[in-house]
Short mmCIF file of C-alpha atoms in Angstrom, two decimals:
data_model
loop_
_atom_site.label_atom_id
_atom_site.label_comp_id
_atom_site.label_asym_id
_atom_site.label_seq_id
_atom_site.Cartn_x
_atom_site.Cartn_y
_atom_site.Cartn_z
CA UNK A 1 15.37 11.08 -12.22
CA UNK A 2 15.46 7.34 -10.46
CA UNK A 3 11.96 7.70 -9.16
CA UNK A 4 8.45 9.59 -9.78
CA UNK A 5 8.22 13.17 -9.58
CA UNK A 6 5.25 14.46 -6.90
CA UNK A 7 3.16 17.22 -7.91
CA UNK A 8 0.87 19.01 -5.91
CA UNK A 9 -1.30 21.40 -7.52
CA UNK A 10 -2.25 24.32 -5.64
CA UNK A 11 -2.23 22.28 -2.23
CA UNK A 12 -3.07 25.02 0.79
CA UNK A 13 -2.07 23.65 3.71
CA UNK A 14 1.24 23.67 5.19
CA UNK A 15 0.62 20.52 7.10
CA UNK A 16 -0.72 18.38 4.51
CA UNK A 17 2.61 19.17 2.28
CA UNK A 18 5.01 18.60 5.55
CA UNK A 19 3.05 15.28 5.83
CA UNK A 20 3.53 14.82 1.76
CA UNK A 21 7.31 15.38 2.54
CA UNK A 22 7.21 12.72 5.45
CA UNK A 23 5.39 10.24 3.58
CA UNK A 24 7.59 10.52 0.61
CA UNK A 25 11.14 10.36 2.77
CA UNK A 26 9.96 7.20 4.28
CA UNK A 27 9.70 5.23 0.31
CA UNK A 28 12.38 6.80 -0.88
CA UNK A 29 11.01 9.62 -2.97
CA UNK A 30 12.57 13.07 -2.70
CA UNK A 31 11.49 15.37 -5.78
CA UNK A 32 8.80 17.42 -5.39
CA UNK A 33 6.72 19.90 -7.30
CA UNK A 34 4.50 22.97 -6.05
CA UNK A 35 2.00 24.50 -8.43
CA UNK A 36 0.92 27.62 -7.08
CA UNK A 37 0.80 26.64 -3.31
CA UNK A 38 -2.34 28.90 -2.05
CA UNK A 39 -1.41 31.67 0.46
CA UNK A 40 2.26 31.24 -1.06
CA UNK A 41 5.31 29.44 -0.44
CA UNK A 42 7.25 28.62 1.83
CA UNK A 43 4.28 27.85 4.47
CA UNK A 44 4.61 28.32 8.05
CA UNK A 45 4.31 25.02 9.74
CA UNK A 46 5.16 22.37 6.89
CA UNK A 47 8.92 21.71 8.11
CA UNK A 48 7.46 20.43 11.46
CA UNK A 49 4.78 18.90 10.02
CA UNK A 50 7.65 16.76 7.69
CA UNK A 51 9.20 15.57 10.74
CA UNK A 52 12.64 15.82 9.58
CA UNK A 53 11.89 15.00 5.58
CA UNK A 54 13.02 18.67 5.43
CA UNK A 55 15.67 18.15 2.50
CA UNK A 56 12.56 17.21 0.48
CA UNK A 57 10.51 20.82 1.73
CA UNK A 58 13.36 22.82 1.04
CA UNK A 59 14.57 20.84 -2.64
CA UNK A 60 10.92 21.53 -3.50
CA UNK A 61 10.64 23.38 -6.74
CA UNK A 62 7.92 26.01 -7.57
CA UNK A 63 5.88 26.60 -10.56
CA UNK A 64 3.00 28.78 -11.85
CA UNK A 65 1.06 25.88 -13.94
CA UNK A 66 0.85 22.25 -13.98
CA UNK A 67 1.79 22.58 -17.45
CA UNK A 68 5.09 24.20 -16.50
CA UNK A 69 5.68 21.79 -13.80
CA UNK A 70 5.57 18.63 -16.08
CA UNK A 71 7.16 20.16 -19.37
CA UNK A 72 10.23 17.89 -18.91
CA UNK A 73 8.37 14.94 -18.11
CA UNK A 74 7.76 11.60 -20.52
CA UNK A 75 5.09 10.21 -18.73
CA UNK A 76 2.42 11.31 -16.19
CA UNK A 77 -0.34 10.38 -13.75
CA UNK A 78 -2.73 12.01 -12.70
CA UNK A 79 -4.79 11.13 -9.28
CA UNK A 80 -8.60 11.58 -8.99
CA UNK A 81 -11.07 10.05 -6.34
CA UNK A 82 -14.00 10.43 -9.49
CA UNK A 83 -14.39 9.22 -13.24
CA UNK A 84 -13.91 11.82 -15.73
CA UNK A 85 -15.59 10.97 -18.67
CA UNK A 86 -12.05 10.90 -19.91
CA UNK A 87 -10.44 7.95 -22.58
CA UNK A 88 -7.43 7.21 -20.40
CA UNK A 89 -6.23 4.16 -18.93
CA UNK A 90 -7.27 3.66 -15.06
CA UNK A 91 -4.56 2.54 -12.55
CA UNK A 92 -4.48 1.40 -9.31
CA UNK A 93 -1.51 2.75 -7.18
CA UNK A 94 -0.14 -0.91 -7.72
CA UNK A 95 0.02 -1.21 -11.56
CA UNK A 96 0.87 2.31 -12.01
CA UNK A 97 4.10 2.19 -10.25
CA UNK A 98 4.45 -0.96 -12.11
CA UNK A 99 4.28 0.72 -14.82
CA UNK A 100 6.04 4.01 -13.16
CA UNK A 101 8.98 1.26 -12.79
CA UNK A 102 9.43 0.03 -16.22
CA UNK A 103 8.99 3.39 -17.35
CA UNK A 104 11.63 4.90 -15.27
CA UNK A 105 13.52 1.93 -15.97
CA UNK A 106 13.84 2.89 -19.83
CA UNK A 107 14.97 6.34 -18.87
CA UNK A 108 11.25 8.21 -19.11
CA UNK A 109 10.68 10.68 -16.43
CA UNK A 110 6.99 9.98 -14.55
CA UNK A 111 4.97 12.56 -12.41
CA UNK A 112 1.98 12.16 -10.59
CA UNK A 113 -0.50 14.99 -10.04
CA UNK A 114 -2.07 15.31 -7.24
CA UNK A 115 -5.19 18.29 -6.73
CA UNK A 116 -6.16 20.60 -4.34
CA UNK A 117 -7.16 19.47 -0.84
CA UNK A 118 -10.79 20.05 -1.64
CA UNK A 119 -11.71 20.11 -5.23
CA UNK A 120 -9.13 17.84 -6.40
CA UNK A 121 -7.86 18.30 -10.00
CA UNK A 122 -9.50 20.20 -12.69
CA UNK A 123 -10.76 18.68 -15.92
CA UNK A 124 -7.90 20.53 -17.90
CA UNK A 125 -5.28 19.08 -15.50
CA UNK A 126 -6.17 15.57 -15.66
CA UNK A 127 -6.12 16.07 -19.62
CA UNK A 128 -2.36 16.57 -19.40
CA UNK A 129 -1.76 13.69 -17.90
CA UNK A 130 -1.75 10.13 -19.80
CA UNK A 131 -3.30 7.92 -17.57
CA UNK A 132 -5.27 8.15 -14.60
CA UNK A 133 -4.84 6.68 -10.86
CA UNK A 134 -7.28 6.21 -8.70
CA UNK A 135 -7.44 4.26 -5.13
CA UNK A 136 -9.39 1.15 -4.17
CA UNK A 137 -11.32 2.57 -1.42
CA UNK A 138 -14.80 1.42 0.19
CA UNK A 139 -17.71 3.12 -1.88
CA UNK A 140 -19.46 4.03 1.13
CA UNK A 141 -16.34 5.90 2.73
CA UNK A 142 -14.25 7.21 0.10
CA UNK A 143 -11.82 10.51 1.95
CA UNK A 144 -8.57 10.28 1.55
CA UNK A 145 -6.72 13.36 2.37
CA UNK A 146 -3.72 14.41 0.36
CA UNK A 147 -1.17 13.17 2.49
CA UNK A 148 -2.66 9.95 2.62
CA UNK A 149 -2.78 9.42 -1.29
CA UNK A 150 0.91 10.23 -1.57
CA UNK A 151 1.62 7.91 1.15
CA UNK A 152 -0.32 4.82 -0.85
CA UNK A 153 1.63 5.59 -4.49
CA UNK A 154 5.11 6.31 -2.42
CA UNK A 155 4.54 3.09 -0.30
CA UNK A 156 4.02 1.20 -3.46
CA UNK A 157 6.44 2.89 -5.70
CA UNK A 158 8.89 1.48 -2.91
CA UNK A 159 7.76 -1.84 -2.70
CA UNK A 160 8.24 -2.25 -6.53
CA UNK A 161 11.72 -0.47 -6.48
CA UNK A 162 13.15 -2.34 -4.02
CA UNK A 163 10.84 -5.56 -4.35
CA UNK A 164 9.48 -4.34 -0.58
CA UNK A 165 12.89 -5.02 1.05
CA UNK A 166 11.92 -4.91 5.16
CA UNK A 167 14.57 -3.22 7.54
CA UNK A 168 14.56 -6.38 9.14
CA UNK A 169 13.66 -9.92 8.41
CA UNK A 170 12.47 -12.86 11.31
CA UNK A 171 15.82 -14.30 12.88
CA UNK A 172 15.91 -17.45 10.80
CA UNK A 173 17.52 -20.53 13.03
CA UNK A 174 17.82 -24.00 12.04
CA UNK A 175 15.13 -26.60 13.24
CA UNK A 176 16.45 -28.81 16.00
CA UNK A 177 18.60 -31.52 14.82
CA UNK A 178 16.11 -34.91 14.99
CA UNK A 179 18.41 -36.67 16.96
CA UNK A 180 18.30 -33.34 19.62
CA UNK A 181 14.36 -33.41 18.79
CA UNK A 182 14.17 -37.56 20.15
CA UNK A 183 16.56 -37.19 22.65
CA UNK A 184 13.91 -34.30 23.91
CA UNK A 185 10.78 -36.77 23.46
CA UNK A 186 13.10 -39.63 25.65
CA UNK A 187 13.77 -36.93 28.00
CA UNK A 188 10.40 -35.22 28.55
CA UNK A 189 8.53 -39.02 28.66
CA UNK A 190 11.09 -40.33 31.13
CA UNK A 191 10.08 -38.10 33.46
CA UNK A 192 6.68 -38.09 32.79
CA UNK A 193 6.74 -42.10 33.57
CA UNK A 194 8.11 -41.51 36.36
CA UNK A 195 5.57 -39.86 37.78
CA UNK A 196 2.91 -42.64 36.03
CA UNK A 197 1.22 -40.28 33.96
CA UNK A 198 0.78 -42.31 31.12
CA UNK A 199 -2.57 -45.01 31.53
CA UNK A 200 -0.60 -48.25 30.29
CA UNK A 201 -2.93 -49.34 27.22
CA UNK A 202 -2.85 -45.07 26.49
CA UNK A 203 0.53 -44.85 26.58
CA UNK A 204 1.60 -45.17 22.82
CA UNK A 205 -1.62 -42.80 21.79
CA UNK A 206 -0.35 -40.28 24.28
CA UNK A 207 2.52 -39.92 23.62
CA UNK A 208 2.60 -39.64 19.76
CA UNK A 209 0.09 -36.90 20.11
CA UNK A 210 2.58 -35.39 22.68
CA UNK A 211 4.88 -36.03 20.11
CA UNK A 212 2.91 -34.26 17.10
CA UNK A 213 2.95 -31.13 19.25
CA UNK A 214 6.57 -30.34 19.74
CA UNK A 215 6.43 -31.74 16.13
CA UNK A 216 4.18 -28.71 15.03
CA UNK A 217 6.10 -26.04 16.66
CA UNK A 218 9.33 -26.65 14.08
CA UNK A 219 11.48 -25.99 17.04
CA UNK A 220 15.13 -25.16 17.39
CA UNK A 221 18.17 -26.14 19.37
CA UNK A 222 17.27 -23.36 21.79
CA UNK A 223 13.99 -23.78 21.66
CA UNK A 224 14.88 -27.64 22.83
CA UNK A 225 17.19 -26.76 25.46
CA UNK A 226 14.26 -23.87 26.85
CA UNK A 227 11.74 -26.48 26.97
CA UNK A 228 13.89 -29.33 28.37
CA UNK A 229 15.09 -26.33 31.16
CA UNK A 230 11.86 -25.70 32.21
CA UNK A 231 10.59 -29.53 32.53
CA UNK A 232 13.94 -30.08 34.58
CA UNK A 233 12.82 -27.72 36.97
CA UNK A 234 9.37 -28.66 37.06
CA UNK A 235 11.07 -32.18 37.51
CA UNK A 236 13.53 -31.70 40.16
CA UNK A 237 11.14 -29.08 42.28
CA UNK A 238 9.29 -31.94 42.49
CA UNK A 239 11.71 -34.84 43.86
CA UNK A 240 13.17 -31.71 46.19
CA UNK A 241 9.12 -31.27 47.61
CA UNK A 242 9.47 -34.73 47.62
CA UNK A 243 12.35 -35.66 50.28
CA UNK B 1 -15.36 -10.51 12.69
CA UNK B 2 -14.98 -10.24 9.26
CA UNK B 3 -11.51 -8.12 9.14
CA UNK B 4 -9.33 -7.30 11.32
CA UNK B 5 -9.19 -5.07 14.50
CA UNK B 6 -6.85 -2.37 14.87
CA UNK B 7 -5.80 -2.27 18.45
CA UNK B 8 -3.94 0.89 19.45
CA UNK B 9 -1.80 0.83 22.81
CA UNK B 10 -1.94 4.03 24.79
CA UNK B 11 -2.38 6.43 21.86
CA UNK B 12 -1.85 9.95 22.65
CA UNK B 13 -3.18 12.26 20.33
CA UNK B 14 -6.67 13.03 19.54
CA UNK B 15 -5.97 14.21 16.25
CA UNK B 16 -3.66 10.66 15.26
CA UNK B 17 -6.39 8.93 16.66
CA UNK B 18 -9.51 10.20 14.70
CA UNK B 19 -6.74 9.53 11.36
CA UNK B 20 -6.45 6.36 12.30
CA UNK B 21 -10.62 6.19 11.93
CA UNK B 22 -10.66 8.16 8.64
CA UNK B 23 -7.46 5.19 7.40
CA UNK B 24 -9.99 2.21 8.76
CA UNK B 25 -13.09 3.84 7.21
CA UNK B 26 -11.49 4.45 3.52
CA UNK B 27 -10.43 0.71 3.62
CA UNK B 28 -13.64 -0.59 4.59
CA UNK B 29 -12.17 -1.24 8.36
CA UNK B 30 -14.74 -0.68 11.76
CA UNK B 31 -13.30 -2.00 14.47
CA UNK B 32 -11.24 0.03 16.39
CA UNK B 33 -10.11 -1.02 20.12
CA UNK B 34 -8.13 1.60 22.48
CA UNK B 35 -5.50 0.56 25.39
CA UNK B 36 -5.62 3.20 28.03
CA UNK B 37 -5.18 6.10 25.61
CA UNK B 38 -3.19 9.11 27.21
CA UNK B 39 -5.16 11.76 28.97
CA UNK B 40 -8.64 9.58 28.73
CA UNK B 41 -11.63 8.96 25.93
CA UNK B 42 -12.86 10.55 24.27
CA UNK B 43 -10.46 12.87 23.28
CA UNK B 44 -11.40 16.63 21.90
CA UNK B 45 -10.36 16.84 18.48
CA UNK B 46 -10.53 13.39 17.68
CA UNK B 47 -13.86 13.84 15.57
CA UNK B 48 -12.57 16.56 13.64
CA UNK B 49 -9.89 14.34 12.18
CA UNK B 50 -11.88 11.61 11.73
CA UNK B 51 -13.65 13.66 8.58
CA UNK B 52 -16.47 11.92 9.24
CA UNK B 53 -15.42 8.42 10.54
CA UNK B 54 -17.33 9.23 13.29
CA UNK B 55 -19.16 5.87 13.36
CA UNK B 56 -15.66 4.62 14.09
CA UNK B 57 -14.84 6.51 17.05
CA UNK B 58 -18.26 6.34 18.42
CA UNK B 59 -17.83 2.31 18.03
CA UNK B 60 -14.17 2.02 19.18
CA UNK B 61 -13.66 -0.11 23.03
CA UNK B 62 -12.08 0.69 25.30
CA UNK B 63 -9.56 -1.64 27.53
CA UNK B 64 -7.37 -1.48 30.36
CA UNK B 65 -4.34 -3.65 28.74
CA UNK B 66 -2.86 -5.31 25.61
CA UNK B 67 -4.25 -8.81 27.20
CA UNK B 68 -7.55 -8.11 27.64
CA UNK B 69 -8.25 -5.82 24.56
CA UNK B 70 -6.69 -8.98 22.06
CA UNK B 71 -8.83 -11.93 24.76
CA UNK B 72 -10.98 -13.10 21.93
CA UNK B 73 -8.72 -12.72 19.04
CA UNK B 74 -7.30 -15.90 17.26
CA UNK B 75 -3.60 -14.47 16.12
CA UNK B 76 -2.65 -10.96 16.88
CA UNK B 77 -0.08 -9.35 14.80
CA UNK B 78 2.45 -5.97 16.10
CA UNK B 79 3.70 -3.60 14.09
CA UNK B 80 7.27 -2.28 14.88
CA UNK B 81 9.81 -0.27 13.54
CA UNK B 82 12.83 -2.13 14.70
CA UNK B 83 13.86 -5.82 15.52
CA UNK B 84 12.69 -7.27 18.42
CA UNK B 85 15.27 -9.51 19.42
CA UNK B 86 12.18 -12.25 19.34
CA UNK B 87 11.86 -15.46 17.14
CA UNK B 88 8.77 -14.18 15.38
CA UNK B 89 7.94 -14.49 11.32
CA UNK B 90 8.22 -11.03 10.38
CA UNK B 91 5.87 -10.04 7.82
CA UNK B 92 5.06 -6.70 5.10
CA UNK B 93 1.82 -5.31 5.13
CA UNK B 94 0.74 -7.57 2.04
CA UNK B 95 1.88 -10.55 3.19
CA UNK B 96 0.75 -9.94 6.33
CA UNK B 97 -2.67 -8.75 5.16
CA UNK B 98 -2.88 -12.20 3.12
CA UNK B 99 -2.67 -14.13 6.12
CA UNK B 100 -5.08 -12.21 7.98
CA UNK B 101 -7.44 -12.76 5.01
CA UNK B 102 -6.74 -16.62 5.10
CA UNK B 103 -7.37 -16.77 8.81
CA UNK B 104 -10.70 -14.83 8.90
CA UNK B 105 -11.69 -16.56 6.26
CA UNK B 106 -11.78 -19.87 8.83
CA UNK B 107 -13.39 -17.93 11.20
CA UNK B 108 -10.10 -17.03 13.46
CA UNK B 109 -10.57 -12.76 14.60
CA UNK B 110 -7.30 -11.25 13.82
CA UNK B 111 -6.04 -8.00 15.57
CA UNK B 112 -3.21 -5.51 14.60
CA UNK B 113 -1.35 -3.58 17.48
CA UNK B 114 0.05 -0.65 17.01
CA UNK B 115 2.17 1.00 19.84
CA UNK B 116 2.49 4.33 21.47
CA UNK B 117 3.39 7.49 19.08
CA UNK B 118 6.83 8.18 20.37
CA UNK B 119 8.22 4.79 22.16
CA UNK B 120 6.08 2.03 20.34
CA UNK B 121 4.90 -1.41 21.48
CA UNK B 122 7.07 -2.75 24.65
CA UNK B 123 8.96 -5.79 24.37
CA UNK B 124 6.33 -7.46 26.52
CA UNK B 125 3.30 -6.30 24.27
CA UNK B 126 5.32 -7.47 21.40
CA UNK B 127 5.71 -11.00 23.04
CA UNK B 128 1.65 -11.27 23.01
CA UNK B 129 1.91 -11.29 19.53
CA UNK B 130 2.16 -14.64 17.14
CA UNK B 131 3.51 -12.48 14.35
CA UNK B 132 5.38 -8.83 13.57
CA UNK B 133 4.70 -6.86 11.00
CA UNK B 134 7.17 -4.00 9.58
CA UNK B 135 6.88 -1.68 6.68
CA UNK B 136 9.29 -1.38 3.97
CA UNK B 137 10.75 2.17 5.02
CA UNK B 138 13.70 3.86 3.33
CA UNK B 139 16.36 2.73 6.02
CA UNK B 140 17.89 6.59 5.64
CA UNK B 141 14.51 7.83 6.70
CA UNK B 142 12.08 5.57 8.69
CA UNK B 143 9.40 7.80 10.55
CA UNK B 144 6.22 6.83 9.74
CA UNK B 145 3.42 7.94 11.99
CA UNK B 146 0.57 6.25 13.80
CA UNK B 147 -2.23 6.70 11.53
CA UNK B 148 0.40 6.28 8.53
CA UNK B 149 1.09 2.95 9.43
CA UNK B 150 -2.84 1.71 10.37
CA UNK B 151 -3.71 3.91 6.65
CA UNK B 152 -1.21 1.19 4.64
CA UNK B 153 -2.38 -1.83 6.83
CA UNK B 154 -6.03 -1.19 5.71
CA UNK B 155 -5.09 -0.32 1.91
CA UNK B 156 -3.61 -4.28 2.10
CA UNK B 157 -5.76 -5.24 4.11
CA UNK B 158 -8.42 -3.53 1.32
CA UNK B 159 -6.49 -5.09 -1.51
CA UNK B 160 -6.56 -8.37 0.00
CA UNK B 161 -10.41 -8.81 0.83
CA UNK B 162 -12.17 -6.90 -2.38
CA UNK B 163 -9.23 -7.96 -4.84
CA UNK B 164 -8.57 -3.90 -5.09
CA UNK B 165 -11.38 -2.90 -6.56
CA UNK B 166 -11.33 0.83 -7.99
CA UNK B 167 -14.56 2.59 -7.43
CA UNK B 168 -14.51 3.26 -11.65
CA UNK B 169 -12.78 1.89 -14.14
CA UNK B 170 -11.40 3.03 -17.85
CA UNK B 171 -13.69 3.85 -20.47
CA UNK B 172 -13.68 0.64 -22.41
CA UNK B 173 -14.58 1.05 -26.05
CA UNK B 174 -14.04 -1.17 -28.37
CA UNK B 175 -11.23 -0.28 -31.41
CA UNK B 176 -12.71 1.53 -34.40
CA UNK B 177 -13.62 -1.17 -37.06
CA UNK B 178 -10.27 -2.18 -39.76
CA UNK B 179 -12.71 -1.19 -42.49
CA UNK B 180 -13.49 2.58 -40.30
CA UNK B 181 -10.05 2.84 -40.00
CA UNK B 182 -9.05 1.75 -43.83
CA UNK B 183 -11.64 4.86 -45.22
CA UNK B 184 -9.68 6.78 -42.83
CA UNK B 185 -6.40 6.09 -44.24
CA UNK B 186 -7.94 6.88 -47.53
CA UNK B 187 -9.57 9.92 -46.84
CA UNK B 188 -6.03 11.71 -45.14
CA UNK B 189 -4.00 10.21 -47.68
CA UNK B 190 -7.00 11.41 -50.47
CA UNK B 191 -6.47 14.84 -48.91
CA UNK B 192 -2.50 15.04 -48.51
CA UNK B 193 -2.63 13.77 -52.20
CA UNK B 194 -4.64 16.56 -53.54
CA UNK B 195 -2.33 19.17 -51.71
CA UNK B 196 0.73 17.22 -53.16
CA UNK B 197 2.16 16.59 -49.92
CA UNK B 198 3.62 13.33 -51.07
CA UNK B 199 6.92 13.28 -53.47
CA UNK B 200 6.62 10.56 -55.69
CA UNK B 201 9.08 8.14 -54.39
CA UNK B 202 8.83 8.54 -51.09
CA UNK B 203 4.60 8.31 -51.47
CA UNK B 204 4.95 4.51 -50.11
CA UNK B 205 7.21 4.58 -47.21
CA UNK B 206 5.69 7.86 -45.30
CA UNK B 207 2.00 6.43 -46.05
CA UNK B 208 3.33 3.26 -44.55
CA UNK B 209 4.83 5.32 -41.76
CA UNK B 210 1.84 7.18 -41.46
CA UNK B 211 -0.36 4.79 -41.36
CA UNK B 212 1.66 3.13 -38.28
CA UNK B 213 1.30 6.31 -36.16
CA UNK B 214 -2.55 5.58 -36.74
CA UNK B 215 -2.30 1.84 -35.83
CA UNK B 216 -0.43 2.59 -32.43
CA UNK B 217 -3.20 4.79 -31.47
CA UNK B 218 -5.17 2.18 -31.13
CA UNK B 219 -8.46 4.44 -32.41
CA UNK B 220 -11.83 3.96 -31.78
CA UNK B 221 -15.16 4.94 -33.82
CA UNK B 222 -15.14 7.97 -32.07
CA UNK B 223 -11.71 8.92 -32.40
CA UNK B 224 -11.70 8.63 -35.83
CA UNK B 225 -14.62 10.45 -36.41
CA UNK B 226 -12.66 13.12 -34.18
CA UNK B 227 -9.81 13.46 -35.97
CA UNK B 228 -11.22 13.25 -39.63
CA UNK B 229 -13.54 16.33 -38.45
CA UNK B 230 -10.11 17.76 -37.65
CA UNK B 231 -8.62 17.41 -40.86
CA UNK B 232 -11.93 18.39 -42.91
CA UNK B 233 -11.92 21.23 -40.79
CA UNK B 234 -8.37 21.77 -42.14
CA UNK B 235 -9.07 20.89 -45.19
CA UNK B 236 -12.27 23.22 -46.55
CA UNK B 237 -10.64 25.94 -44.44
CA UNK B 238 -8.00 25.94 -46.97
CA UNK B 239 -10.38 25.28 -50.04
CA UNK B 240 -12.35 28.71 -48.79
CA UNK B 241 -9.16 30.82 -48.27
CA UNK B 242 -8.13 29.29 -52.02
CA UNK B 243 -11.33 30.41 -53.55
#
């Protein structure tokens, strides 16, 4: 096991564990855990709910108690929207798959419990468990369904496995050389004496504000040759209106 | 403004669009803006999945197009699967979520787009955009959905602008006093002494070892009063059998 275990306990409905299956393909989690899925399992309507996360439907593994389904386990959360009155450590979904990480890391295999759609876990459930994770929502609106919780802890058990690697990053391009970068300023206020724009005593003020915007936008040799394109035209329109 | 406005671009389905209110409302998000959503507004079903977001939905405007639902806004971030092709910073949701915390903070309104369920944001939406913002997807398996995406916006977003809060912490108590846990050590090893438990020899090693067990739990007052009940219990039990 390379990653946390999901366990649903008793969850009913076959769209909220398609949309667990969906939420877990995308961060890279694939084992999961039924306990006692009401009205039975499999569930009509979970594969297309999972949106093609069907390996992780059809790897799931069934089991009759929560006990059962974490026997092999080292280390285990358990997720709960309310205090229990019980001494274990709180999490949020952050620093538990922090922890989750260095755990795994070490060779322990994690779980995390999550409880029925509407009562949540049971007292006796959560005192299996070793530590407790809960989610940082607004007091005043606090209803996150069950997809939605395994979405938060697989989102962040991916950004600490993988340090939040994007599927792509911003095309990086090298700022315009500075002698492309003055050649542009000689260029663009050329033409813009030529058509006396600059007030003679504002002149040097002018331009090195001009100046301190194409400063600001950090641009690039395309960027440059855009710019200097488009003032050309602008430019040359003119002297052709002009004849 | 004091967060950021989600911005959906011709969303189609009632039911993605009243999870995209229950997301917001868990994450202490209000502002919800529409762009020509498929088959009109308001859509039946959309309160249903809003589980009570309602104020959301009943609050969300409506526009005609990207420009004139993100007029007002400051910098205007679009989420998107796949590279653009477009010399954009790229952010995560965290990073991106920190920036839109910085800005609002100086008073700049900051918008998220998010494009249609099946085809996303065009090219020329994207392109209204100062920034992009991508999640960190298992390449092998990148589907999230539309209220997916908005839910782990606002958990940053949430994380960013309360510090991530949990609505209850653990059950601080403060470790059992040395000289609480001393008379504990004196009382077991009292007890294990008068059943001969000990050999001779080895007496100082397993009470050291013993005692460490003790010292990683890390006891408090009331745990030790727990467990020496516990081994009283054990304790007279056997004295009564004995008699």
């Amino acid at each position: 096991m390379n990653h946390p275990v999901i366990v649903l306990v008793e969850p009913q409905l076959a769209e909220n564990i398609g949309m667990v299956a969906r939420a877990m393909a995308n961060f890279g989690l694939s084992e999961l855990r039924l306990v006692a899925p009401r009205n039975g399992w499999p569930k009509k309507g979970a594969h297309s709910a999972a949106s093609g996360a069907t390996h992780i439907l059809d790897g799931a593994k069934l089991y009759d108690t929560v006990r059962d389904a974490i026997a092999d386990l080292h280390y285990v959360f358990a997720t709960t929207a309310r205090e229990r009155g019980q001494m274990k450590r709180v999490f949020g979904p952050e620093p538990a798959m922090a922890e989750a990480r260095r755990r795994i890391g070490e060779g322990q295999g994690v779980g995390i419990l999550f409880g029925r759609e509407r009562t949540g876990l049971e007292n006796d459930e959560v005192s299996l468990a070793d530590a407790i994770v809960t989610f940082p929502v607004d007091p005043r609106f606090s209803s996150l369904n069950l997809a939605q919780a395994v979405l938060l802890m697989a989102y962040e058990w991916q950004r600490h496995a993988t340090g939040g690697t994007l599927p792509f990053g911003g095309r990086e391009a090298l700022p315009a050389s500075r002698e492309t970068l003055i050649s542009f300023f000689d260029y663009i206020e050329g033409e813009l004496d030529a058509v006396s724009h600059f007030p003679e005593d504002k002149r040097p003020v002018m331009v090195r504000n001009m100046r301190d915007i194409f400063h600001r936008l950090a641009l690039t040799e395309q960027d440059v040759r855009t710019l200097r394109g488009a003032i050309r035209a602008l430019a040359e329109g003119r002297r052709l209106r002009n004849r």
